[in-house]
CSV table of C-alpha atoms in Angstrom, one decimal:
chain,number,residue,atom,x,y,z
J,5,MET,CA,-125.6,68.7,-138.1
J,6,ASN,CA,-122.8,71.2,-137.6
J,7,GLN,CA,-121.6,71.8,-134.1
J,8,PRO,CA,-122.6,75.3,-132.8
J,9,TRP,CA,-119.5,75.7,-130.6
J,10,LYS,CA,-121.3,78.4,-128.8
J,11,PRO,CA,-123.0,78.3,-125.4
J,12,ALA,CA,-126.7,78.7,-124.9
J,13,PRO,CA,-127.8,82.1,-123.4
J,14,PHE,CA,-127.2,82.5,-119.8
J,15,ALA,CA,-127.3,85.1,-117.0
J,16,TYR,CA,-124.0,86.2,-115.4
J,17,VAL,CA,-123.5,87.5,-111.8
J,18,ARG,CA,-120.3,88.1,-109.9
J,19,PRO,CA,-120.9,88.3,-106.1
J,20,GLY,CA,-118.4,89.7,-103.7
J,21,THR,CA,-119.0,87.4,-100.7
J,22,THR,CA,-119.6,83.6,-100.1
J,23,GLU,CA,-123.0,84.5,-98.6
J,24,ASP,CA,-124.0,86.4,-101.8
J,25,ALA,CA,-122.7,83.5,-103.9
J,26,LEU,CA,-124.8,81.1,-102.1
J,27,THR,CA,-127.8,83.2,-102.5
J,28,GLU,CA,-127.3,83.2,-106.3
J,29,LEU,CA,-126.6,79.4,-106.4
J,30,ALA,CA,-130.1,78.8,-104.7
J,31,ARG,CA,-131.6,80.0,-108.0
J,32,ASP,CA,-132.8,77.3,-110.4
J,33,GLY,CA,-130.3,76.4,-113.0
J,34,ALA,CA,-127.3,78.4,-111.5
J,35,LYS,CA,-123.8,77.0,-111.9
J,36,VAL,CA,-120.6,78.0,-110.3
J,37,LEU,CA,-117.7,79.5,-112.5
J,38,ALA,CA,-114.2,79.5,-111.0
J,39,GLY,CA,-111.5,78.7,-113.5
J,40,GLY,CA,-113.7,77.5,-116.2
J,41,GLN,CA,-111.4,74.9,-117.7
J,42,SER,CA,-114.0,72.1,-117.4
J,43,LEU,CA,-117.2,74.2,-117.6
J,44,VAL,CA,-116.5,76.3,-120.6
J,45,PRO,CA,-116.0,73.5,-123.0
J,46,VAL,CA,-119.1,71.8,-121.6
J,47,LEU,CA,-121.0,75.1,-122.2
J,48,ALA,CA,-119.6,75.6,-125.8
J,49,MET,CA,-120.6,71.9,-126.7
J,50,ARG,CA,-124.0,72.7,-125.1
J,51,LEU,CA,-123.6,69.5,-123.1
J,52,GLY,CA,-124.7,71.8,-120.2
J,53,ARG,CA,-127.2,74.7,-120.3
J,54,PRO,CA,-127.2,76.6,-117.0
J,55,SER,CA,-129.6,79.6,-116.7
J,56,MET,CA,-127.0,81.5,-114.7
J,57,LEU,CA,-123.1,81.5,-114.1
J,58,VAL,CA,-122.1,82.5,-110.6
J,59,ASP,CA,-118.5,83.8,-111.1
J,60,ILE,CA,-116.8,83.4,-107.6
J,61,ASN,CA,-113.6,85.1,-108.5
J,62,ALA,CA,-114.3,88.3,-106.7
J,63,VAL,CA,-114.8,86.7,-103.4
J,64,PRO,CA,-111.6,87.5,-101.4
J,65,GLU,CA,-111.9,84.5,-98.8
J,66,LEU,CA,-111.9,82.0,-101.5
J,67,ARG,CA,-108.4,83.0,-102.9
J,68,GLN,CA,-106.5,82.0,-99.9
J,69,ILE,CA,-103.8,79.2,-99.4
J,70,SER,CA,-103.4,78.7,-95.7
J,71,ARG,CA,-101.8,76.3,-93.3
J,72,SER,CA,-103.1,75.3,-89.8
J,73,ASN,CA,-103.7,72.4,-87.8
J,74,GLY,CA,-101.7,70.1,-89.8
J,75,HIS,CA,-103.6,70.9,-92.9
J,76,LEU,CA,-102.9,73.0,-96.1
J,77,GLY,CA,-106.1,74.8,-97.1
J,78,VAL,CA,-106.7,75.7,-100.7
J,79,GLY,CA,-109.6,78.1,-101.5
J,80,ALA,CA,-112.0,77.7,-104.3
J,81,THR,CA,-110.5,80.1,-106.7
J,82,VAL,CA,-106.8,79.2,-106.1
J,83,ARG,CA,-105.2,78.3,-109.4
J,84,GLN,CA,-103.4,74.9,-109.9
J,85,ARG,CA,-100.2,76.8,-111.0
J,86,GLN,CA,-100.2,78.8,-108.0
J,87,VAL,CA,-100.3,75.8,-105.7
J,88,GLN,CA,-97.6,74.2,-107.8
J,89,TYR,CA,-95.2,76.9,-107.1
J,90,ASP,CA,-96.5,78.3,-103.6
J,91,ASP,CA,-93.9,77.7,-100.8
J,92,ALA,CA,-96.7,76.6,-98.4
J,93,ALA,CA,-97.9,73.9,-100.7
J,94,ALA,CA,-94.4,72.3,-100.4
J,95,ALA,CA,-95.8,70.8,-97.2
J,96,VAL,CA,-98.0,68.4,-99.4
J,97,PRO,CA,-95.4,66.7,-101.8
J,98,LEU,CA,-98.1,64.5,-103.4
J,99,LEU,CA,-99.7,67.7,-104.9
J,100,ARG,CA,-96.3,68.9,-106.3
J,101,LEU,CA,-95.8,65.5,-107.9
J,102,ALA,CA,-99.3,65.4,-109.5
J,103,LEU,CA,-99.9,69.0,-110.6
J,104,PRO,CA,-97.3,68.9,-113.6
J,105,TRP,CA,-99.5,66.0,-115.1
J,106,VAL,CA,-102.6,68.1,-115.0
J,107,GLY,CA,-103.2,69.3,-118.6
J,108,HIS,CA,-100.9,72.0,-119.9
J,109,ARG,CA,-99.3,75.2,-118.3
J,110,GLU,CA,-102.1,77.3,-119.7
J,111,ILE,CA,-104.8,75.1,-118.4
J,112,ARG,CA,-103.2,75.0,-114.8
J,113,SER,CA,-102.8,78.9,-115.0
J,114,ARG,CA,-106.7,79.2,-115.0
J,115,GLY,CA,-107.8,75.9,-113.6
J,116,THR,CA,-108.5,75.6,-109.8
J,117,VAL,CA,-107.7,72.8,-107.6
J,118,CYS,CA,-111.2,72.9,-106.0
J,119,GLY,CA,-112.7,73.0,-109.5
J,120,SER,CA,-111.1,69.8,-110.7
J,121,ILE,CA,-112.0,68.1,-107.5
J,122,ALA,CA,-115.6,69.3,-107.8
J,123,HIS,CA,-115.9,68.3,-111.4
J,124,ALA,CA,-114.8,64.7,-110.4
J,125,ASP,CA,-113.6,63.6,-113.9
J,126,PRO,CA,-112.6,59.9,-113.2
J,127,SER,CA,-109.4,60.4,-115.3
J,128,ALA,CA,-108.4,63.5,-113.5
J,129,GLU,CA,-105.3,63.6,-111.2
J,130,LEU,CA,-106.5,65.8,-108.2
J,131,PRO,CA,-109.3,63.7,-107.1
J,132,ALA,CA,-107.0,60.8,-106.8
J,133,VAL,CA,-104.6,62.9,-104.8
J,134,ALA,CA,-107.5,64.0,-102.5
J,135,SER,CA,-108.6,60.4,-102.1
J,136,CYS,CA,-105.0,59.1,-101.3
J,137,LEU,CA,-104.4,61.7,-98.7
J,138,ASP,CA,-107.8,61.5,-97.4
J,139,ALA,CA,-108.3,65.3,-97.8
J,140,THR,CA,-111.4,67.1,-96.3
J,141,MET,CA,-113.9,68.9,-98.6
J,142,VAL,CA,-115.3,72.2,-97.0
J,143,VAL,CA,-118.8,72.6,-98.6
J,144,ALA,CA,-120.9,75.7,-97.8
J,145,GLY,CA,-124.7,75.9,-98.2
J,146,ALA,CA,-127.8,77.6,-96.8
J,147,GLU,CA,-127.8,75.1,-94.0
J,148,GLY,CA,-124.2,75.8,-92.9
J,149,VAL,CA,-120.9,74.2,-93.6
J,150,ARG,CA,-120.2,70.6,-94.2
J,151,GLU,CA,-116.7,68.9,-93.8
J,152,ILE,CA,-116.7,65.8,-96.0
J,153,PRO,CA,-113.9,63.3,-96.2
J,154,ALA,CA,-112.7,62.2,-99.6
J,155,ALA,CA,-113.9,58.7,-99.1
J,156,GLU,CA,-117.5,59.9,-98.9
J,157,PHE,CA,-117.1,62.8,-101.5
J,158,PHE,CA,-117.0,61.0,-104.9
J,159,THR,CA,-120.0,59.2,-106.0
J,160,GLY,CA,-119.4,58.4,-109.6
J,161,ALA,CA,-118.2,59.8,-112.9
J,162,MET,CA,-118.6,63.6,-112.7
J,163,SER,CA,-120.6,63.3,-109.5
J,164,THR,CA,-120.1,64.2,-105.8
J,165,VAL,CA,-122.2,64.8,-102.9
J,166,ILE,CA,-122.2,68.6,-103.4
J,167,LEU,CA,-125.8,69.7,-103.9
J,168,PRO,CA,-126.7,72.2,-106.7
J,169,GLU,CA,-127.2,75.0,-104.2
J,170,GLU,CA,-123.8,74.3,-102.3
J,171,LEU,CA,-120.2,75.6,-103.0
J,172,LEU,CA,-116.9,73.7,-102.4
J,173,THR,CA,-115.2,76.6,-100.7
J,174,GLU,CA,-111.9,74.9,-99.6
J,175,VAL,CA,-110.0,71.6,-99.8
J,176,ARG,CA,-107.8,70.7,-96.8
J,177,PHE,CA,-104.9,68.5,-97.5
J,178,PRO,CA,-103.0,66.9,-94.7
J,179,VAL,CA,-99.3,68.1,-94.5
J,180,ALA,CA,-96.7,65.4,-94.8
J,181,GLU,CA,-95.1,64.0,-91.6
J,182,GLU,CA,-91.8,62.5,-90.7
J,183,GLY,CA,-91.6,59.1,-92.4
J,184,ASP,CA,-93.9,60.0,-95.3
J,185,GLY,CA,-93.0,59.2,-98.8
J,186,PHE,CA,-95.0,59.7,-102.0
J,187,GLY,CA,-95.2,58.4,-105.7
J,188,PHE,CA,-97.3,59.6,-108.6
J,189,GLY,CA,-97.5,58.3,-112.2
J,190,GLU,CA,-99.8,58.0,-115.1
J,191,ILE,CA,-100.0,56.9,-118.7
J,192,ALA,CA,-101.7,59.0,-121.3
J,193,ARG,CA,-101.7,59.0,-125.1
J,194,ARG,CA,-100.0,62.4,-125.0
J,195,HIS,CA,-98.7,64.6,-122.3
J,196,GLY,CA,-101.5,66.8,-121.2
J,197,ASP,CA,-104.3,64.4,-122.0
J,198,PHE,CA,-106.5,62.7,-119.4
J,199,ALA,CA,-104.9,59.6,-118.2
J,200,LEU,CA,-105.6,56.0,-119.4
J,201,ALA,CA,-104.6,55.0,-115.9
J,202,GLY,CA,-102.8,56.6,-113.0
J,203,ALA,CA,-101.7,56.0,-109.4
J,204,ALA,CA,-101.1,58.3,-106.3
J,205,VAL,CA,-99.2,56.5,-103.5
J,206,ARG,CA,-98.5,57.4,-100.0
J,207,VAL,CA,-96.2,55.3,-97.8
J,208,ARG,CA,-95.6,56.0,-94.1
J,209,THR,CA,-92.6,54.5,-92.4
J,210,THR,CA,-92.1,54.6,-88.5
J,211,SER,CA,-90.4,52.4,-85.9
J,212,ALA,CA,-93.5,50.2,-86.1
J,213,GLY,CA,-93.1,49.4,-89.8
J,214,SER,CA,-94.5,50.8,-93.1
J,215,ARG,CA,-98.0,51.4,-94.3
J,216,ALA,CA,-99.0,52.0,-98.0
J,217,ARG,CA,-102.0,53.3,-99.6
J,218,ILE,CA,-102.8,53.9,-103.3
J,219,SER,CA,-105.5,55.8,-105.2
J,220,CYS,CA,-105.9,54.6,-108.8
J,221,PHE,CA,-107.7,56.7,-111.5
J,222,GLY,CA,-108.8,56.3,-115.0
J,223,ILE,CA,-109.8,52.8,-114.2
J,224,SER,CA,-113.2,53.3,-112.7
J,225,ASP,CA,-115.9,56.0,-112.5
J,226,HIS,CA,-114.2,57.5,-109.5
J,227,PRO,CA,-110.8,57.1,-107.7
J,228,VAL,CA,-110.2,53.7,-106.3
J,229,THR,CA,-108.3,53.7,-103.0
J,230,ARG,CA,-106.8,50.6,-101.4
J,231,ASP,CA,-104.4,49.9,-98.5
J,232,VAL,CA,-101.6,47.8,-99.9
J,233,THR,CA,-99.5,47.5,-96.7
J,234,GLU,CA,-99.5,43.7,-96.8
J,235,GLN,CA,-98.2,43.7,-100.3
J,236,LEU,CA,-95.4,46.1,-99.4
J,237,ARG,CA,-94.5,44.0,-96.4
J,238,SER,CA,-94.4,40.8,-98.5
J,239,ALA,CA,-92.2,42.5,-101.0
J,240,LEU,CA,-89.8,43.8,-98.2
J,241,ASP,CA,-89.7,40.3,-96.7
J,242,ALA,CA,-88.2,39.1,-100.1
J,243,THR,CA,-85.7,42.1,-100.6
J,244,GLY,CA,-85.0,43.3,-97.0
J,245,THR,CA,-86.0,46.6,-95.6
J,246,ASP,CA,-83.1,48.6,-97.4
J,247,PRO,CA,-83.6,47.3,-101.1
J,248,ASP,CA,-82.7,49.3,-104.2
J,249,GLU,CA,-85.6,50.6,-106.3
J,250,SER,CA,-85.4,48.0,-109.1
J,251,ASP,CA,-85.2,45.0,-106.7
J,252,LEU,CA,-88.2,46.2,-104.7
J,253,ARG,CA,-90.2,47.1,-107.9
J,254,ARG,CA,-89.7,43.6,-109.1
J,255,ALA,CA,-90.8,42.1,-105.7
J,256,LEU,CA,-93.9,44.4,-105.7
J,257,ALA,CA,-94.7,43.2,-109.3
J,258,ASP,CA,-95.5,39.7,-107.8
J,259,HIS,CA,-98.4,41.4,-106.2
J,260,ALA,CA,-99.3,43.9,-108.7
J,261,ASP,CA,-101.5,41.9,-111.0
J,262,GLY,CA,-103.8,41.1,-108.0
J,263,ILE,CA,-104.0,44.7,-107.1
J,264,ALA,CA,-104.9,45.7,-110.7
J,265,ASP,CA,-107.5,43.0,-110.9
J,266,ASP,CA,-109.2,44.5,-107.8
J,267,VAL,CA,-109.1,48.1,-108.6
J,268,VAL,CA,-109.9,48.1,-112.4
J,269,ASP,CA,-113.6,47.8,-113.0
J,270,THR,CA,-114.0,49.8,-116.2
J,271,GLY,CA,-115.3,47.9,-119.2
J,272,GLY,CA,-112.7,49.8,-121.5
J,273,ASP,CA,-113.4,52.3,-124.1
J,274,ALA,CA,-112.2,53.5,-127.5
J,275,HIS,CA,-108.8,54.5,-126.0
J,276,ALA,CA,-107.9,51.3,-124.0
J,277,SER,CA,-109.3,48.0,-123.0
J,278,ALA,CA,-109.8,46.9,-119.4
J,279,ALA,CA,-107.1,44.3,-119.8
J,280,TYR,CA,-104.6,47.0,-121.0
J,281,ARG,CA,-105.4,49.3,-118.2
J,282,ARG,CA,-104.8,46.5,-115.7
J,283,GLN,CA,-101.3,46.0,-117.2
J,284,LEU,CA,-100.8,49.8,-116.8
J,285,ILE,CA,-101.9,49.8,-113.3
J,286,ALA,CA,-99.7,46.9,-112.3
J,287,GLY,CA,-96.6,48.6,-113.7
J,288,LEU,CA,-97.5,52.0,-112.0
J,289,VAL,CA,-98.3,50.5,-108.7
J,290,SER,CA,-95.0,48.6,-108.6
J,291,ARG,CA,-93.0,51.5,-109.5
J,292,GLN,CA,-94.6,54.2,-107.5
J,293,VAL,CA,-94.9,52.2,-104.3
J,294,ALA,CA,-91.1,51.3,-104.5
J,295,ARG,CA,-90.4,55.0,-105.1
J,296,ALA,CA,-92.7,56.1,-102.3
J,297,TYR,CA,-91.1,53.6,-99.8
J,298,LEU,CA,-87.6,54.6,-100.4
J,299,LYS,CA,-88.6,58.4,-100.0
J,300,SER,CA,-90.2,57.4,-96.8
J,301,LEU,CA,-86.8,56.4,-95.5
J,302,ARG,CA,-85.0,59.5,-96.4
J,303,PRO,CA,-85.6,61.6,-93.3
J,304,HIS,CA,-84.4,58.8,-91.1
J,305,ARG,CA,-81.2,58.3,-93.2
J,306,GLU,CA,-80.6,62.1,-93.3
J,307,GLY,CA,-81.7,62.9,-89.7
J,308,LYS,CA,-84.2,65.4,-90.7
J,309,PRO,CA,-87.8,65.9,-89.2
C-alpha cells in the first residue's frame, strides 16, 4: 500500500497566552505544536492523528531564556539553535557540547529544547543532558504548576509524566559551578542521525575530591543515569590525580565494561546489537569521563572562579 505522506485532517488554534493554550489542550485529542520537528513527521506518516494542534508559538512568555537562582530557564518555544549561541546559555556547558549533535542545523533552527525533552526519544541527546544535570521540568496544567526532577520525568520510550492536558512550559538547567567539568559524545551511523549510543558526563572536583555522573542514551527506553565516582577514584588511584587524558582513559577502561553491562538493557535492533552498544558505551564513558575530569581541574589551575 502506498504511504500517503499527508496528515489526517485536524483543527488548528494559535492561542496568545499559556492559560488559553491550556484551555485548548483540555479538549479531547488536542496536541501541542512548538517546533514540529518530531510531531510533523509523525503526522505525515499518520502514526498520530490528533483532532487539534495547539500552536504555542504566539505565547510571549514561552520564548524566554532566563537565568536566576542558579538555573538557566529555557522556555517551551526557544529553538535549539538559539540556545546553542545564546550568551546566557554558556552557563550550562553541557548543553553547548550536546546541541551540535542534535540533527542538522535546519532541524535545530526549528526544533525546541523543551520539545525534544517532552518527546523523550530514547536516542535523543537533550533528555540525557537533562538527566545528567538533574534539570527541573516545569509543567503547567489546570491544577497548577508542577516542578518535576528529571529522575522522575522520563517513564519509557516516548513517554513522560506529562498528562495530555498539560504543557511543558520551561526546563531549568543548573548552571555550572567552580570545579565542574563536562563531556559529551555519541556514535551514530551518520552525523545527524539518532545515536546508536551516547554519553553525557558531569564531574565536579572540590577540595574533598571528585564526583562523577553519567547519563547514557540509545541503550535503553530512556536515559540511564549512574554515579561513577568510585570508578573514577579507582582510575585516579592508578594514574595519580593529575594524569594526562590517554593514561586516565586507559585506567577508566578497566571499569568501563562493568558500567556498560549495567546501563545497556536494550535487546538490540536492526542498527546495532546490544553487545555492540555495550562496546560503544564502554569507549564513550572512558573517553568522556577522562575529559570531564581534566576540565574540572582547569578553574583551579587557572585561578578562575
